[in-house]
Short mmCIF file of C-alpha atoms in Angstrom, two decimals:
data_model
loop_
_atom_site.label_atom_id
_atom_site.label_comp_id
_atom_site.label_asym_id
_atom_site.label_seq_id
_atom_site.Cartn_x
_atom_site.Cartn_y
_atom_site.Cartn_z
CA ILE A 1 0.00 0.00 0.00
CA LEU A 2 1.45 3.35 -1.04
CA ASN A 3 1.37 5.83 1.80
CA VAL A 4 2.39 9.48 2.17
CA GLU A 5 3.04 10.77 5.69
CA GLN A 6 3.25 14.40 6.71
CA SER A 7 4.49 15.81 9.99
CA PRO A 8 3.66 17.58 12.11
CA GLN A 9 -0.12 17.36 11.74
CA SER A 10 -0.49 20.96 12.96
CA LEU A 11 1.77 23.80 13.89
CA HIS A 12 1.26 27.13 15.67
CA VAL A 13 3.98 29.75 15.27
CA GLN A 14 4.42 33.45 15.89
CA GLU A 15 4.69 35.95 13.04
CA GLY A 16 8.31 36.13 11.94
CA ASP A 17 9.20 32.57 12.97
CA SER A 18 10.66 30.25 10.37
CA THR A 19 9.23 26.78 10.15
CA ASN A 20 9.48 23.55 8.21
CA PHE A 21 7.36 20.48 7.52
CA THR A 22 8.22 16.97 6.42
CA CYS A 23 6.68 14.76 3.76
CA SER A 24 7.68 11.07 3.59
CA PHE A 25 6.84 8.93 0.57
CA PRO A 26 7.81 5.58 -0.98
CA SER A 27 11.26 5.74 -2.55
CA SER A 28 10.47 3.18 -5.26
CA ASN A 29 8.76 4.00 -8.57
CA PHE A 30 9.08 7.71 -7.88
CA TYR A 31 7.88 10.08 -10.59
CA ALA A 32 7.07 13.43 -8.98
CA LEU A 33 6.35 15.12 -5.66
CA HIS A 34 3.84 17.96 -5.44
CA TRP A 35 3.27 20.55 -2.71
CA TYR A 36 -0.07 22.37 -2.45
CA ARG A 37 -1.32 25.14 -0.18
CA TRP A 38 -4.97 24.96 0.88
CA GLU A 39 -6.34 28.09 2.51
CA THR A 40 -9.67 28.03 4.30
CA ALA A 41 -12.63 28.54 1.94
CA LYS A 42 -10.38 28.33 -1.11
CA SER A 43 -9.20 25.64 -3.51
CA PRO A 44 -5.84 23.92 -3.08
CA GLU A 45 -3.16 25.68 -5.14
CA ALA A 46 0.07 24.18 -6.37
CA LEU A 47 3.29 25.49 -4.85
CA PHE A 48 5.89 23.18 -6.37
CA VAL A 49 6.24 20.13 -8.58
CA MET A 50 9.56 18.38 -8.02
CA THR A 51 10.92 15.51 -10.05
CA LEU A 52 14.69 15.19 -9.58
CA ASN A 53 16.61 13.98 -6.55
CA GLY A 54 18.27 16.97 -4.93
CA ASP A 55 15.75 19.42 -6.43
CA GLU A 56 15.34 22.68 -4.56
CA LYS A 57 12.52 25.04 -5.46
CA LYS A 58 11.75 28.49 -4.13
CA LYS A 59 8.74 30.79 -4.32
CA GLY A 60 9.13 33.96 -2.28
CA ARG A 61 9.67 32.97 1.36
CA ILE A 62 8.70 29.35 0.71
CA SER A 63 11.17 26.72 -0.45
CA ALA A 64 11.22 22.95 -0.78
CA THR A 65 13.83 20.23 -1.09
CA LEU A 66 13.56 16.68 -2.40
CA ASN A 67 15.39 13.45 -1.57
CA THR A 68 14.01 10.64 -3.71
CA LYS A 69 16.55 8.03 -2.55
CA GLU A 70 15.39 8.19 1.05
CA GLY A 71 11.83 9.28 0.27
CA TYR A 72 11.35 12.67 1.89
CA SER A 73 10.73 16.30 1.07
CA TYR A 74 10.95 19.36 3.30
CA LEU A 75 8.93 22.54 2.94
CA TYR A 76 10.42 25.65 4.57
CA ILE A 77 8.73 28.95 5.30
CA LYS A 78 11.05 31.80 6.24
CA GLY A 79 9.66 34.60 8.39
CA SER A 80 6.08 33.27 8.61
CA GLN A 81 3.27 35.76 8.09
CA PRO A 82 -0.42 35.43 9.08
CA GLU A 83 -1.30 35.03 5.40
CA ASP A 84 0.80 31.84 5.36
CA SER A 85 -1.83 30.20 7.58
CA ALA A 86 -3.16 27.25 5.60
CA THR A 87 -2.97 23.50 5.27
CA TYR A 88 0.06 22.35 3.28
CA LEU A 89 -0.40 19.14 1.34
CA CYS A 90 2.22 17.00 -0.29
CA ALA A 91 1.33 14.45 -2.95
CA PHE A 92 3.31 11.64 -4.54
CA MET A 93 3.02 10.57 -8.16
CA TRP A 94 4.35 7.14 -8.94
CA GLY A 95 4.99 4.93 -11.92
CA GLY A 96 4.70 7.54 -14.64
CA ASN A 97 3.03 10.75 -15.65
CA THR A 98 -0.49 9.52 -15.00
CA GLY A 99 -1.59 12.56 -13.07
CA LYS A 100 -2.70 10.31 -10.21
CA LEU A 101 -1.50 11.61 -6.90
CA ILE A 102 -1.45 10.10 -3.42
CA PHE A 103 -1.91 12.87 -0.90
CA GLY A 104 -0.70 13.10 2.65
CA GLN A 105 -3.06 14.29 5.37
CA GLY A 106 -1.47 17.72 5.41
CA THR A 107 0.18 20.02 7.91
CA THR A 108 -2.04 22.82 9.18
CA LEU A 109 -0.08 25.97 9.94
CA GLN A 110 -1.45 28.77 12.08
CA VAL A 111 0.63 31.97 12.22
CA LYS A 112 -0.26 34.31 15.06
CA PRO A 113 0.31 38.05 14.57
CA SER B 1 -7.14 31.53 -19.06
CA GLN B 2 -8.40 28.26 -17.72
CA THR B 3 -11.11 28.04 -15.09
CA ILE B 4 -12.84 25.17 -13.37
CA HIS B 5 -16.39 25.32 -12.07
CA GLN B 6 -17.84 22.92 -9.55
CA TRP B 7 -21.32 22.89 -8.07
CA PRO B 8 -23.15 22.86 -5.77
CA ALA B 9 -20.96 24.24 -2.98
CA THR B 10 -22.90 22.45 -0.24
CA LEU B 11 -25.42 19.64 -0.29
CA VAL B 12 -27.40 17.87 2.40
CA GLN B 13 -28.99 14.66 1.27
CA PRO B 14 -30.86 11.84 3.02
CA VAL B 15 -29.51 8.31 3.00
CA GLY B 16 -30.74 6.44 -0.05
CA SER B 17 -31.21 9.51 -2.22
CA PRO B 18 -29.39 10.00 -5.55
CA LEU B 19 -26.44 12.31 -6.11
CA SER B 20 -25.13 14.33 -9.01
CA LEU B 21 -22.14 16.67 -8.73
CA GLU B 22 -20.96 18.49 -11.81
CA CYS B 23 -17.63 19.91 -12.83
CA THR B 24 -16.76 21.84 -15.98
CA VAL B 25 -13.47 23.22 -17.24
CA GLU B 26 -13.04 26.20 -19.54
CA GLY B 27 -10.08 27.44 -21.53
CA THR B 28 -8.40 24.13 -22.27
CA SER B 29 -9.10 21.09 -24.38
CA ASN B 30 -8.72 17.37 -23.65
CA PRO B 31 -7.84 17.84 -19.98
CA ASN B 32 -7.35 14.97 -17.57
CA LEU B 33 -10.17 15.20 -15.02
CA TYR B 34 -10.23 13.91 -11.46
CA TRP B 35 -12.62 13.50 -8.54
CA TYR B 36 -11.07 13.55 -5.08
CA ARG B 37 -12.75 13.19 -1.70
CA GLN B 38 -11.62 14.26 1.73
CA ALA B 39 -13.40 12.38 4.47
CA ALA B 40 -13.26 13.73 8.03
CA GLY B 41 -9.73 13.43 9.46
CA ARG B 42 -8.27 11.97 6.28
CA GLY B 43 -6.23 13.16 3.31
CA LEU B 44 -7.48 13.68 -0.21
CA GLN B 45 -8.33 10.36 -1.82
CA LEU B 46 -8.53 9.90 -5.58
CA LEU B 47 -11.90 8.45 -6.56
CA PHE B 48 -11.98 8.64 -10.37
CA TYR B 49 -9.91 9.99 -13.19
CA SER B 50 -10.56 10.39 -16.89
CA VAL B 51 -8.20 10.94 -19.82
CA GLY B 52 -10.96 11.45 -22.40
CA ILE B 53 -14.66 11.35 -23.21
CA GLY B 54 -16.23 8.15 -21.93
CA GLN B 55 -12.96 6.97 -20.37
CA ILE B 56 -13.26 6.55 -16.61
CA SER B 57 -10.93 4.79 -14.20
CA SER B 58 -12.02 4.03 -10.67
CA GLU B 59 -9.40 3.99 -7.97
CA VAL B 60 -11.36 2.57 -5.07
CA PRO B 61 -14.42 0.35 -4.84
CA GLN B 62 -17.35 2.44 -3.72
CA ASN B 63 -20.94 3.46 -4.02
CA LEU B 64 -20.16 6.20 -6.52
CA SER B 65 -19.74 6.40 -10.28
CA ALA B 66 -18.39 9.00 -12.67
CA SER B 67 -19.12 9.96 -16.24
CA ARG B 68 -17.57 12.25 -18.83
CA PRO B 69 -20.21 13.01 -21.43
CA GLN B 70 -18.27 15.92 -22.95
CA ASP B 71 -14.59 16.80 -23.19
CA ARG B 72 -14.69 19.33 -20.37
CA GLN B 73 -17.50 17.97 -18.23
CA PHE B 74 -17.08 15.48 -15.38
CA ILE B 75 -20.00 14.21 -13.31
CA LEU B 76 -19.96 12.31 -10.03
CA SER B 77 -23.09 10.29 -9.29
CA SER B 78 -24.70 7.85 -6.94
CA LYS B 79 -28.00 6.02 -7.18
CA LYS B 80 -28.35 5.64 -3.41
CA LEU B 81 -26.20 7.60 -0.98
CA LEU B 82 -24.72 6.04 2.13
CA LEU B 83 -23.74 7.77 5.35
CA SER B 84 -20.10 7.00 4.51
CA ASP B 85 -20.38 9.08 1.33
CA SER B 86 -20.28 12.25 3.42
CA GLY B 87 -17.22 14.36 2.81
CA PHE B 88 -15.68 17.17 0.83
CA TYR B 89 -15.50 16.47 -2.90
CA LEU B 90 -13.02 18.20 -5.16
CA CYS B 91 -12.87 18.16 -8.93
CA ALA B 92 -9.50 18.83 -10.56
CA TRP B 93 -7.90 18.96 -13.98
CA SER B 94 -4.45 18.69 -15.45
CA THR B 95 -2.78 18.16 -18.81
CA LEU B 96 -0.36 15.39 -19.65
CA GLY B 97 2.74 15.86 -21.74
CA SER B 98 5.02 17.51 -19.22
CA THR B 99 6.69 16.17 -16.12
CA ASN B 100 5.79 19.34 -14.26
CA GLU B 101 2.04 19.24 -14.67
CA LYS B 102 0.17 20.24 -11.55
CA LEU B 103 -3.48 19.85 -10.60
CA PHE B 104 -5.93 22.73 -10.72
CA PHE B 105 -8.78 22.29 -8.27
CA GLY B 106 -12.38 23.43 -8.19
CA SER B 107 -13.92 25.06 -5.15
CA GLY B 108 -15.34 21.82 -3.78
CA THR B 109 -18.68 20.43 -2.61
CA GLN B 110 -19.38 19.70 1.04
CA LEU B 111 -21.74 16.72 1.04
CA SER B 112 -23.56 15.72 4.20
CA VAL B 113 -25.57 12.52 4.09
CA LEU B 114 -28.03 12.29 6.96
#
C-alpha cells in the first residue's frame, strides 16, 4: 500500500518565525512530488512540482527540497506571516506521468500576529 | 485563461437519495479530469480519473460512479447515498505531456448525508 506521511499534523507559530514540515513517501517507482497550499474557503493551489533527486525550489519565502533516494521532502517557510496560515499538502506521483497523486493528510499551519 | 467550475458548494442529502455533482473546465481542451474526496480526518483520496470522453478509471471500490459526457465535463453520481459518502469532494484537472504538470482544483462540494 502506497502511503504518504506528513508531519507535524499541525503547527502554531508566531509571526516572523521560520518553520518547516516533512513529507515522507515511498522511494520506489518515484515520478514526482507535489506541494499544495490549501487556505480556508479556497481551492488547493500548487506550490511546487519536483521531479529530480536533490531538487530545490523556491517561491518567495517558501522553499522545498527533495530526496528521492530516502523518500522525503521538506517545505520551509522563512519569516512566517499570518497570510501563510493554511494546510500544506504533499502528494506523490508514482509509476509515470499519470496525473494520479497520493496525498498526505497535510500540515495545518497557524501563524499568530 | 483556464477556469474550473464545480457545483453545488454544499449539499445535504438523506440516505438512499441519488447524487449528481458536476464539474466543468473552460479554456483548455482534452484535460485529464479527477474526482477527489476528503473524508473527516483523512487526506485527499482519488476516486476517479478520466483521460478522455467516456474513459473513466475508478481507484477505489465504492458506491459512486463518474461519467464524462463531454470533453470538459465530469460528473460524479450515486443512485443511493450512504452515510459513509459524506465528505468534501473536489474536482480537478491537469494536462499530460510535461513532467511538471500540476493539478488545478475546483472550489469543492461539502456533502452531508443524513
